[in-house]
Amino acid sequence: MTLQVGVVGVGNIGSTHASVYKENPKTELVAVCDIIKQKADAAAEKFGARAFYSVREMLESGIRLDAVSVCTKGEENGGEHFAPTMELLEAGIPVLGEKPISNRVEEGKQMVELARSKKIPYAVNLNHRFTPAALRAKEWVSSGRLGQLHMINMRMWINNPVETSPWFHLRALHPHSFDVIRYFCGDVKKVAAFMMKGEGRTIWSNTQVLLQFENGAIGNLVGSYDAGKSYGLELCEVVGSKGRFVLEDACEHLTFYPRNSIETETYNYLGGMRSFPETFKSRIGDWVNQLEAGAAYDQINGSGEDALKVQMIIEAAIQSWETGAIVEL
Ligand SMILES: NC(=O)c1ccc[n+]([C@@H]2O[C@H](COP(=O)([O-])OP(=O)(O)OC[C@H]3O[C@@H](n4cnc5c(N)ncnc54)[C@H](O)[C@@H]3O)[C@@H](O)[C@H]2O)c1
């Protein structure tokens, strides 16, 4: 059965979700909703869906919705997700939210708890790891090809001159980085962070965060909003007792380096995926496949709970920098 889906907040990213749903043969985009009437109307016209100007109106219309993307924005790119997400979950509708889950951890907790108590799938678009290359690397970790995990070096940086709040860089960008980190190394136990305001900037636009994981591995994040076009988006290196891998730019290049041999193994553009923008299709595709297969609320990949956990690492990093202490999660 085709899933009837809607998108709430049809700005830049909401339009991307809508395009992906339009192309997916398993979904029918039936509703677009934006509090700015012109945006909702334009999206309805473009995507052939019905326009709504509030979640309430959309819910009261009686239209069948099997899932909804919430692509609102707000303060630190996550301040507006809470109200529409709670309304949808309350109505029993599975939600794929945008990241960050919220810039306020308390709101994140409430959304995750509501979904859990009502047993409703709730996911967040932590799309960086939904790539064939990340999946291959994850298989290497799970099968023991790396041996015991020792360390992770994670780097994620872009150029973003926006200066809306001191913690904008941490809260808006690094849900992605910490999600990739958790995907490979598991839950984080301790966090210590240093931050730096780039030249001419008023916000903490550069960071180095040290991590210790529950499994004993250690690692770090290098993050920046002051990167250049030639810097690449991200690099993830995971080092174990038997070997290490380097994954460049989410999906483009993956190499395995065995510890006891010079023979390396490299994959370029696994699955034919060329660049980061394609991760929306693979991530949303995974969400749709899970819903179609009837996945239980607690089996969802890139779940609200995962998104909450990364936000808690971010808050621990902020606390560490403010206090000079190592913060335990
Ligand atoms: N996953 C990624 O790789 C990625 C990349 C960039 C941005 N994002 C995230 O996508 C989200 C959206 O960013 P954007 O640049 O598209 O924002 P945007 O401002 O272009 O769009 C947000 C839209 O939501 C609408 N809106 C706000 N509150 C609403 C409500 N209660 N009901 C209905 N509509 C409402 C606004 O009118 C606006 O049109 C942000 O959370 C951002 O962090 C994710």
mmCIF file of C-alpha atoms and ligand atoms in Angstrom:
data_model
loop_
_atom_site.group_PDB
_atom_site.id
_atom_site.type_symbol
_atom_site.label_atom_id
_atom_site.label_comp_id
_atom_site.label_asym_id
_atom_site.label_seq_id
_atom_site.Cartn_x
_atom_site.Cartn_y
_atom_site.Cartn_z
ATOM 1 C CA MET A 1 0.000 0.000 0.000
ATOM 2 C CA THR A 2 1.317 3.460 -0.884
ATOM 3 C CA LEU A 3 2.066 5.605 2.144
ATOM 4 C CA GLN A 4 0.261 8.941 2.214
ATOM 5 C CA VAL A 5 2.713 11.541 3.486
ATOM 6 C CA GLY A 6 2.811 15.229 4.301
ATOM 7 C CA VAL A 7 5.485 17.861 4.827
ATOM 8 C CA VAL A 8 5.203 20.577 7.471
ATOM 9 C CA GLY A 9 7.379 23.628 6.755
ATOM 10 C CA VAL A 10 8.026 23.869 3.039
ATOM 11 C CA GLY A 11 11.108 26.083 2.960
ATOM 12 C CA ASN A 12 14.418 24.899 1.517
ATOM 13 C CA ILE A 13 14.677 21.537 3.237
ATOM 14 C CA GLY A 14 10.926 20.840 3.347
ATOM 15 C CA SER A 15 10.932 21.215 -0.440
ATOM 16 C CA THR A 16 13.760 18.682 -0.625
ATOM 17 C CA HIS A 17 11.730 16.205 1.467
ATOM 18 C CA ALA A 18 8.707 16.850 -0.773
ATOM 19 C CA SER A 19 10.761 16.189 -3.939
ATOM 20 C CA VAL A 20 12.083 12.946 -2.483
ATOM 21 C CA TYR A 21 8.579 11.762 -1.546
ATOM 22 C CA LYS A 22 7.332 12.703 -5.025
ATOM 23 C CA GLU A 23 10.006 10.501 -6.607
ATOM 24 C CA ASN A 24 9.573 7.554 -4.235
ATOM 25 C CA PRO A 25 7.107 5.025 -5.706
ATOM 26 C CA LYS A 26 6.173 3.917 -2.185
ATOM 27 C CA THR A 27 4.886 7.352 -1.124
ATOM 28 C CA GLU A 28 2.194 9.751 -2.242
ATOM 29 C CA LEU A 29 2.667 13.348 -1.128
ATOM 30 C CA VAL A 30 -0.852 14.401 -0.189
ATOM 31 C CA ALA A 31 -0.317 17.452 2.046
ATOM 32 C CA VAL A 32 2.045 20.396 2.409
ATOM 33 C CA CYS A 33 1.696 22.764 5.340
ATOM 34 C CA ASP A 34 3.299 26.131 6.042
ATOM 35 C CA ILE A 35 2.197 29.020 8.230
ATOM 36 C CA ILE A 36 3.231 31.288 5.348
ATOM 37 C CA LYS A 37 0.286 30.879 2.989
ATOM 38 C CA GLN A 38 2.218 31.718 -0.196
ATOM 39 C CA LYS A 39 4.806 29.018 0.586
ATOM 40 C CA ALA A 40 2.138 26.376 1.246
ATOM 41 C CA ASP A 41 0.249 27.355 -1.915
ATOM 42 C CA ALA A 42 3.390 27.388 -4.070
ATOM 43 C CA ALA A 43 4.443 23.963 -2.756
ATOM 44 C CA ALA A 44 0.933 22.569 -3.289
ATOM 45 C CA GLU A 45 1.040 23.792 -6.876
ATOM 46 C CA LYS A 46 4.553 22.485 -7.497
ATOM 47 C CA PHE A 47 4.103 19.074 -5.914
ATOM 48 C CA GLY A 48 0.426 18.451 -6.655
ATOM 49 C CA ALA A 49 -0.539 18.174 -2.965
ATOM 50 C CA ARG A 50 -3.191 19.862 -0.822
ATOM 51 C CA ALA A 51 -2.142 23.064 0.974
ATOM 52 C CA PHE A 52 -2.662 23.642 4.686
ATOM 53 C CA TYR A 53 -1.697 26.637 6.802
ATOM 54 C CA SER A 54 -1.480 24.933 10.197
ATOM 55 C CA VAL A 55 -0.983 21.428 11.524
ATOM 56 C CA ARG A 56 -4.325 21.674 13.329
ATOM 57 C CA GLU A 57 -6.150 22.437 10.092
ATOM 58 C CA MET A 58 -4.344 19.591 8.362
ATOM 59 C CA LEU A 59 -5.287 17.125 11.117
ATOM 60 C CA GLU A 60 -8.906 18.300 11.236
ATOM 61 C CA SER A 61 -9.304 17.953 7.457
ATOM 62 C CA GLY A 62 -9.563 14.178 7.864
ATOM 63 C CA ILE A 63 -6.895 13.569 5.215
ATOM 64 C CA ARG A 64 -5.144 10.218 5.801
ATOM 65 C CA LEU A 65 -1.534 10.737 6.793
ATOM 66 C CA ASP A 66 0.697 7.710 7.296
ATOM 67 C CA ALA A 67 3.764 9.861 8.041
ATOM 68 C CA VAL A 68 4.800 13.506 8.103
ATOM 69 C CA SER A 69 8.146 15.270 7.749
ATOM 70 C CA VAL A 70 8.573 18.259 10.059
ATOM 71 C CA CYS A 71 10.980 20.682 8.350
ATOM 72 C CA THR A 72 10.475 23.809 10.401
ATOM 73 C CA LYS A 73 13.469 25.807 11.623
ATOM 74 C CA GLY A 74 13.523 28.487 14.360
ATOM 75 C CA GLU A 75 16.204 29.494 16.839
ATOM 76 C CA GLU A 76 19.485 27.621 16.299
ATOM 77 C CA ASN A 77 17.680 25.841 13.437
ATOM 78 C CA GLY A 78 15.635 23.739 15.863
ATOM 79 C CA GLY A 79 13.439 26.098 17.903
ATOM 80 C CA GLU A 80 10.214 25.530 15.950
ATOM 81 C CA HIS A 81 10.068 21.740 15.676
ATOM 82 C CA PHE A 82 8.472 21.084 19.068
ATOM 83 C CA ALA A 83 4.872 22.320 18.630
ATOM 84 C CA PRO A 84 4.091 20.699 15.244
ATOM 85 C CA THR A 85 5.890 17.466 16.220
ATOM 86 C CA MET A 86 3.950 17.153 19.488
ATOM 87 C CA GLU A 87 0.646 17.798 17.680
ATOM 88 C CA LEU A 88 1.396 15.135 15.077
ATOM 89 C CA LEU A 89 2.638 12.540 17.562
ATOM 90 C CA GLU A 90 -0.367 13.261 19.777
ATOM 91 C CA ALA A 91 -2.546 12.466 16.746
ATOM 92 C CA GLY A 92 -0.682 9.149 16.323
ATOM 93 C CA ILE A 93 1.196 10.101 13.149
ATOM 94 C CA PRO A 94 4.807 8.934 12.613
ATOM 95 C CA VAL A 95 7.169 11.912 12.289
ATOM 96 C CA LEU A 96 10.492 12.379 10.540
ATOM 97 C CA GLY A 97 11.839 15.622 11.996
ATOM 98 C CA GLU A 98 14.730 17.767 10.912
ATOM 99 C CA LYS A 99 17.868 18.225 12.957
ATOM 100 C CA PRO A 100 18.561 19.412 15.573
ATOM 101 C CA ILE A 101 15.713 17.582 17.320
ATOM 102 C CA SER A 102 15.461 20.825 19.281
ATOM 103 C CA ASN A 103 17.925 23.405 20.544
ATOM 104 C CA ARG A 104 16.339 22.789 23.972
ATOM 105 C CA VAL A 105 17.056 19.349 25.411
ATOM 106 C CA GLU A 106 13.903 19.428 27.579
ATOM 107 C CA GLU A 107 11.733 19.696 24.473
ATOM 108 C CA GLY A 108 13.672 16.862 22.847
ATOM 109 C CA LYS A 109 12.980 14.691 25.883
ATOM 110 C CA GLN A 110 9.248 15.429 25.732
ATOM 111 C CA MET A 111 8.984 14.541 22.039
ATOM 112 C CA VAL A 112 10.916 11.290 22.492
ATOM 113 C CA GLU A 113 8.850 10.392 25.560
ATOM 114 C CA LEU A 114 5.529 11.076 23.812
ATOM 115 C CA ALA A 115 6.525 8.912 20.824
ATOM 116 C CA ARG A 116 7.706 6.171 23.174
ATOM 117 C CA SER A 117 4.589 6.220 25.351
ATOM 118 C CA LYS A 118 2.326 6.115 22.297
ATOM 119 C CA LYS A 119 4.596 3.593 20.495
ATOM 120 C CA ILE A 120 4.820 5.787 17.385
ATOM 121 C CA PRO A 121 7.837 5.807 15.047
ATOM 122 C CA TYR A 122 9.728 9.079 15.455
ATOM 123 C CA ALA A 123 12.922 9.710 13.518
ATOM 124 C CA VAL A 124 15.201 12.650 12.804
ATOM 125 C CA ASN A 125 16.932 13.409 9.527
ATOM 126 C CA LEU A 126 20.455 12.520 10.609
ATOM 127 C CA ASN A 127 21.246 11.862 6.982
ATOM 128 C CA HIS A 128 25.062 11.841 6.905
ATOM 129 C CA ARG A 129 25.337 8.185 7.814
ATOM 130 C CA PHE A 130 22.617 6.905 5.505
ATOM 131 C CA THR A 131 25.091 6.143 2.727
ATOM 132 C CA PRO A 132 26.304 2.863 1.208
ATOM 133 C CA ALA A 133 29.852 3.810 2.268
ATOM 134 C CA ALA A 134 28.885 4.360 5.911
ATOM 135 C CA LEU A 135 26.923 1.114 5.881
ATOM 136 C CA ARG A 136 29.971 -0.776 4.528
ATOM 137 C CA ALA A 137 32.183 0.783 7.218
ATOM 138 C CA LYS A 138 29.609 -0.077 9.879
ATOM 139 C CA GLU A 139 29.649 -3.708 8.712
ATOM 140 C CA TRP A 140 33.437 -3.721 9.158
ATOM 141 C CA VAL A 141 33.029 -2.447 12.720
ATOM 142 C CA SER A 142 30.248 -4.926 13.561
ATOM 143 C CA SER A 143 32.028 -7.941 12.042
ATOM 144 C CA GLY A 144 35.210 -7.207 13.989
ATOM 145 C CA ARG A 145 37.323 -6.348 10.945
ATOM 146 C CA LEU A 146 38.772 -3.372 12.828
ATOM 147 C CA GLY A 147 39.318 -5.436 15.961
ATOM 148 C CA GLN A 148 38.697 -3.677 19.230
ATOM 149 C CA LEU A 149 37.762 -0.023 18.720
ATOM 150 C CA HIS A 150 40.511 2.309 19.905
ATOM 151 C CA MET A 151 39.888 5.802 18.517
ATOM 152 C CA ILE A 152 37.777 7.991 16.254
ATOM 153 C CA ASN A 153 38.828 11.209 14.551
ATOM 154 C CA MET A 154 35.835 13.080 13.204
ATOM 155 C CA ARG A 155 35.940 16.326 11.300
ATOM 156 C CA MET A 156 32.984 18.275 9.973
ATOM 157 C CA TRP A 157 33.172 21.800 8.705
ATOM 158 C CA ILE A 158 31.369 24.201 6.416
ATOM 159 C CA ASN A 159 31.395 27.932 5.824
ATOM 160 C CA ASN A 160 28.439 29.497 7.616
ATOM 161 C CA PRO A 161 28.684 33.199 8.451
ATOM 162 C CA VAL A 162 25.377 33.273 10.414
ATOM 163 C CA GLU A 163 25.808 34.713 13.932
ATOM 164 C CA THR A 164 22.438 34.172 15.611
ATOM 165 C CA SER A 165 23.626 32.773 18.941
ATOM 166 C CA PRO A 166 26.893 31.825 20.662
ATOM 167 C CA TRP A 167 26.106 28.099 20.311
ATOM 168 C CA PHE A 168 24.618 28.129 16.833
ATOM 169 C CA HIS A 169 27.555 26.243 15.293
ATOM 170 C CA LEU A 170 27.482 23.522 17.970
ATOM 171 C CA ARG A 171 23.720 23.024 18.091
ATOM 172 C CA ALA A 172 22.898 23.372 14.386
ATOM 173 C CA LEU A 173 25.787 21.518 12.681
ATOM 174 C CA HIS A 174 27.104 18.943 15.075
ATOM 175 C CA PRO A 175 24.040 16.776 15.595
ATOM 176 C CA HIS A 176 25.302 15.312 12.310
ATOM 177 C CA SER A 177 28.890 14.798 13.499
ATOM 178 C CA PHE A 178 27.994 13.279 16.848
ATOM 179 C CA ASP A 179 25.447 11.021 15.178
ATOM 180 C CA VAL A 180 28.132 9.642 12.821
ATOM 181 C CA ILE A 181 30.422 9.262 15.832
ATOM 182 C CA ARG A 182 27.772 7.356 17.840
ATOM 183 C CA TYR A 183 26.912 5.222 14.813
ATOM 184 C CA PHE A 184 30.437 3.825 14.730
ATOM 185 C CA CYS A 185 31.571 4.006 18.357
ATOM 186 C CA GLY A 186 28.431 3.850 20.499
ATOM 187 C CA ASP A 187 27.368 5.906 23.464
ATOM 188 C CA VAL A 188 29.575 8.670 24.827
ATOM 189 C CA LYS A 189 30.514 8.677 28.492
ATOM 190 C CA LYS A 190 32.672 11.789 29.013
ATOM 191 C CA VAL A 191 33.082 15.079 27.144
ATOM 192 C CA ALA A 192 35.686 17.847 27.291
ATOM 193 C CA ALA A 193 35.522 20.782 24.881
ATOM 194 C CA PHE A 194 37.508 23.780 23.690
ATOM 195 C CA MET A 195 36.089 26.517 21.477
ATOM 196 C CA MET A 196 37.429 29.416 19.492
ATOM 197 C CA LYS A 197 35.802 32.429 17.816
ATOM 198 C CA GLY A 198 37.083 32.643 14.227
ATOM 199 C CA GLU A 199 38.573 35.886 12.958
ATOM 200 C CA GLY A 200 35.959 38.629 12.990
ATOM 201 C CA ARG A 201 33.331 36.382 14.560
ATOM 202 C CA THR A 202 31.263 36.787 17.729
ATOM 203 C CA ILE A 203 30.179 33.161 18.087
ATOM 204 C CA TRP A 204 32.096 29.978 18.929
ATOM 205 C CA SER A 205 32.648 29.035 15.304
ATOM 206 C CA ASN A 206 35.492 26.531 15.887
ATOM 207 C CA THR A 207 35.560 23.629 18.293
ATOM 208 C CA GLN A 208 37.607 20.627 19.364
ATOM 209 C CA VAL A 209 35.679 18.154 21.492
ATOM 210 C CA LEU A 210 37.336 15.212 23.264
ATOM 211 C CA LEU A 211 35.277 12.109 23.915
ATOM 212 C CA GLN A 212 35.468 8.930 25.914
ATOM 213 C CA PHE A 213 32.983 6.216 24.971
ATOM 214 C CA GLU A 214 31.162 3.715 27.181
ATOM 215 C CA ASN A 215 33.189 0.924 25.518
ATOM 216 C CA GLY A 216 36.461 2.589 26.509
ATOM 217 C CA ALA A 217 37.361 3.961 23.054
ATOM 218 C CA ILE A 218 38.410 7.603 22.807
ATOM 219 C CA GLY A 219 37.967 10.216 20.117
ATOM 220 C CA ASN A 220 37.582 13.783 19.040
ATOM 221 C CA LEU A 221 35.540 16.114 16.876
ATOM 222 C CA VAL A 222 37.057 18.987 14.941
ATOM 223 C CA GLY A 223 34.236 21.314 13.913
ATOM 224 C CA SER A 224 34.025 24.659 12.214
ATOM 225 C CA TYR A 225 31.740 27.204 10.586
ATOM 226 C CA ASP A 226 34.833 28.932 9.135
ATOM 227 C CA ALA A 227 35.799 26.367 6.512
ATOM 228 C CA GLY A 228 36.661 27.006 2.881
ATOM 229 C CA LYS A 229 35.173 25.608 -0.310
ATOM 230 C CA SER A 230 38.250 23.432 -0.916
ATOM 231 C CA TYR A 231 38.203 21.880 2.586
ATOM 232 C CA GLY A 232 35.660 19.095 1.963
ATOM 233 C CA LEU A 233 32.636 18.519 4.182
ATOM 234 C CA GLU A 234 33.746 15.810 6.556
ATOM 235 C CA LEU A 235 36.204 13.079 7.342
ATOM 236 C CA CYS A 236 35.718 10.155 9.685
ATOM 237 C CA GLU A 237 38.601 7.893 10.706
ATOM 238 C CA VAL A 238 37.921 4.948 12.994
ATOM 239 C CA VAL A 239 40.941 3.099 14.374
ATOM 240 C CA GLY A 240 40.888 -0.368 15.888
ATOM 241 C CA SER A 241 43.358 -2.986 17.043
ATOM 242 C CA LYS A 242 43.362 -4.727 13.608
ATOM 243 C CA GLY A 243 42.972 -1.832 11.219
ATOM 244 C CA ARG A 244 41.351 1.486 10.511
ATOM 245 C CA PHE A 245 39.052 3.057 7.918
ATOM 246 C CA VAL A 246 38.811 6.569 6.555
ATOM 247 C CA LEU A 247 35.470 7.752 5.199
ATOM 248 C CA GLU A 248 35.578 11.020 3.284
ATOM 249 C CA ASP A 249 32.670 13.372 2.681
ATOM 250 C CA ALA A 250 29.838 11.136 3.892
ATOM 251 C CA CYS A 251 29.732 8.887 0.851
ATOM 252 C CA GLU A 252 32.494 9.610 -1.624
ATOM 253 C CA HIS A 253 35.636 7.693 -0.631
ATOM 254 C CA LEU A 254 36.111 4.849 1.835
ATOM 255 C CA THR A 255 39.430 3.098 2.480
ATOM 256 C CA PHE A 256 40.322 0.246 4.806
ATOM 257 C CA TYR A 257 43.922 0.152 6.079
ATOM 258 C CA PRO A 258 44.872 -3.157 7.736
ATOM 259 C CA ARG A 259 47.255 -2.871 10.644
ATOM 260 C CA ASN A 260 49.565 -5.695 9.555
ATOM 261 C CA SER A 261 49.700 -5.207 5.811
ATOM 262 C CA ILE A 262 50.284 -2.429 3.283
ATOM 263 C CA GLU A 263 47.438 -3.723 1.109
ATOM 264 C CA THR A 264 44.582 -1.240 1.316
ATOM 265 C CA GLU A 265 41.025 -1.501 0.028
ATOM 266 C CA THR A 266 39.328 1.578 -1.441
ATOM 267 C CA TYR A 267 35.791 2.217 -2.606
ATOM 268 C CA ASN A 268 34.827 5.370 -4.456
ATOM 269 C CA TYR A 269 31.182 6.429 -4.802
ATOM 270 C CA LEU A 270 29.788 3.185 -3.379
ATOM 271 C CA GLY A 271 26.258 2.533 -4.581
ATOM 272 C CA GLY A 272 26.763 5.240 -7.176
ATOM 273 C CA MET A 273 26.308 7.955 -4.559
ATOM 274 C CA ARG A 274 28.302 11.022 -5.570
ATOM 275 C CA SER A 275 27.721 13.712 -2.968
ATOM 276 C CA PHE A 276 26.052 14.776 0.258
ATOM 277 C CA PRO A 277 22.745 16.112 -1.219
ATOM 278 C CA GLU A 278 21.895 12.553 -2.294
ATOM 279 C CA THR A 279 21.731 11.506 1.359
ATOM 280 C CA PHE A 280 18.237 12.996 1.664
ATOM 281 C CA LYS A 281 16.951 10.392 -0.765
ATOM 282 C CA SER A 282 18.715 7.476 0.960
ATOM 283 C CA ARG A 283 17.769 8.592 4.483
ATOM 284 C CA ILE A 284 14.119 9.263 3.653
ATOM 285 C CA GLY A 285 14.055 6.023 1.638
ATOM 286 C CA ASP A 286 15.181 4.109 4.723
ATOM 287 C CA TRP A 287 12.419 5.772 6.810
ATOM 288 C CA VAL A 288 9.793 4.862 4.217
ATOM 289 C CA ASN A 289 11.066 1.285 3.937
ATOM 290 C CA GLN A 290 10.948 0.868 7.707
ATOM 291 C CA LEU A 291 7.386 2.208 7.894
ATOM 292 C CA GLU A 292 6.313 0.029 4.992
ATOM 293 C CA ALA A 293 7.819 -3.015 6.716
ATOM 294 C CA GLY A 294 5.934 -2.153 9.913
ATOM 295 C CA ALA A 295 9.087 -1.536 11.965
ATOM 296 C CA ALA A 296 8.358 -1.084 15.654
ATOM 297 C CA TYR A 297 8.706 2.399 17.160
ATOM 298 C CA ASP A 298 11.841 1.292 19.025
ATOM 299 C CA GLN A 299 13.559 -0.174 15.950
ATOM 300 C CA ILE A 300 13.688 3.029 13.906
ATOM 301 C CA ASN A 301 17.079 3.998 12.445
ATOM 302 C CA GLY A 302 18.239 7.534 13.241
ATOM 303 C CA SER A 303 15.521 7.764 15.872
ATOM 304 C CA GLY A 304 14.355 10.699 17.949
ATOM 305 C CA GLU A 305 16.188 9.046 20.821
ATOM 306 C CA ASP A 306 19.436 9.004 18.798
ATOM 307 C CA ALA A 307 18.897 12.680 18.000
ATOM 308 C CA LEU A 308 18.283 13.447 21.676
ATOM 309 C CA LYS A 309 21.483 11.676 22.687
ATOM 310 C CA VAL A 310 23.588 13.735 20.285
ATOM 311 C CA GLN A 311 21.987 16.917 21.590
ATOM 312 C CA MET A 312 22.975 15.861 25.090
ATOM 313 C CA ILE A 313 26.597 15.452 23.953
ATOM 314 C CA ILE A 314 26.431 18.970 22.507
ATOM 315 C CA GLU A 315 25.066 20.390 25.771
ATOM 316 C CA ALA A 316 27.820 18.550 27.656
ATOM 317 C CA ALA A 317 30.423 20.142 25.346
ATOM 318 C CA ILE A 318 28.969 23.575 26.009
ATOM 319 C CA GLN A 319 28.981 22.910 29.753
ATOM 320 C CA SER A 320 32.564 21.670 29.595
ATOM 321 C CA TRP A 321 33.737 24.808 27.804
ATOM 322 C CA GLU A 322 31.834 27.082 30.219
ATOM 323 C CA THR A 323 33.135 25.362 33.354
ATOM 324 C CA GLY A 324 36.495 23.952 32.279
ATOM 325 C CA ALA A 325 35.382 20.556 33.577
ATOM 326 C CA ILE A 326 35.144 17.122 31.999
ATOM 327 C CA VAL A 327 31.410 16.433 31.843
ATOM 328 C CA GLU A 328 30.022 12.947 32.406
ATOM 329 C CA LEU A 329 26.831 11.991 30.573
HETATM 330 N N1 LIG B 1 19.546 17.337 7.377
HETATM 331 C C1 LIG B 1 20.272 18.230 6.743
HETATM 332 O O1 LIG B 1 21.258 17.907 6.104
HETATM 333 C C2 LIG B 1 19.862 19.666 6.825
HETATM 334 C C3 LIG B 1 20.500 20.632 6.034
HETATM 335 C C4 LIG B 1 20.094 21.965 6.176
HETATM 336 C C5 LIG B 1 19.069 22.290 7.052
HETATM 337 N N2 LIG B 1 18.481 21.330 7.808
HETATM 338 C C6 LIG B 1 17.407 21.612 8.760
HETATM 339 O O2 LIG B 1 16.194 21.789 8.066
HETATM 340 C C7 LIG B 1 15.305 22.607 8.840
HETATM 341 C C8 LIG B 1 14.655 23.629 7.933
HETATM 342 O O3 LIG B 1 15.617 24.493 7.404
HETATM 343 P P1 LIG B 1 15.274 25.432 6.131
HETATM 344 O O4 LIG B 1 16.518 26.099 5.739
HETATM 345 O O5 LIG B 1 14.503 24.659 5.127
HETATM 346 O O6 LIG B 1 14.264 26.508 6.827
HETATM 347 P P2 LIG B 1 13.263 27.492 6.126
HETATM 348 O O7 LIG B 1 13.162 28.715 6.987
HETATM 349 O O8 LIG B 1 13.601 27.652 4.674
HETATM 350 O O9 LIG B 1 11.861 26.708 6.196
HETATM 351 C C9 LIG B 1 11.152 26.497 7.370
HETATM 352 C C10 LIG B 1 9.684 26.665 7.050
HETATM 353 O O10 LIG B 1 8.892 26.245 8.158
HETATM 354 C C11 LIG B 1 7.730 27.090 8.221
HETATM 355 N N3 LIG B 1 7.139 26.941 9.561
HETATM 356 C C12 LIG B 1 7.612 27.393 10.756
HETATM 357 N N4 LIG B 1 6.788 27.004 11.773
HETATM 358 C C13 LIG B 1 5.787 26.287 11.196
HETATM 359 C C14 LIG B 1 4.657 25.615 11.711
HETATM 360 N N5 LIG B 1 4.390 25.592 13.027
HETATM 361 N N6 LIG B 1 3.829 24.977 10.846
HETATM 362 C C15 LIG B 1 4.097 24.994 9.520
HETATM 363 N N7 LIG B 1 5.150 25.620 8.957
HETATM 364 C C16 LIG B 1 5.986 26.254 9.793
HETATM 365 C C17 LIG B 1 8.298 28.445 7.909
HETATM 366 O O11 LIG B 1 7.281 29.357 7.514
HETATM 367 C C18 LIG B 1 9.281 28.113 6.773
HETATM 368 O O12 LIG B 1 8.667 28.194 5.495
HETATM 369 C C19 LIG B 1 16.164 23.176 9.979
HETATM 370 O O13 LIG B 1 15.868 22.476 11.170
HETATM 371 C C20 LIG B 1 17.600 22.880 9.558
HETATM 372 O O14 LIG B 1 18.467 22.643 10.654
HETATM 373 C C21 LIG B 1 18.854 20.019 7.691
#
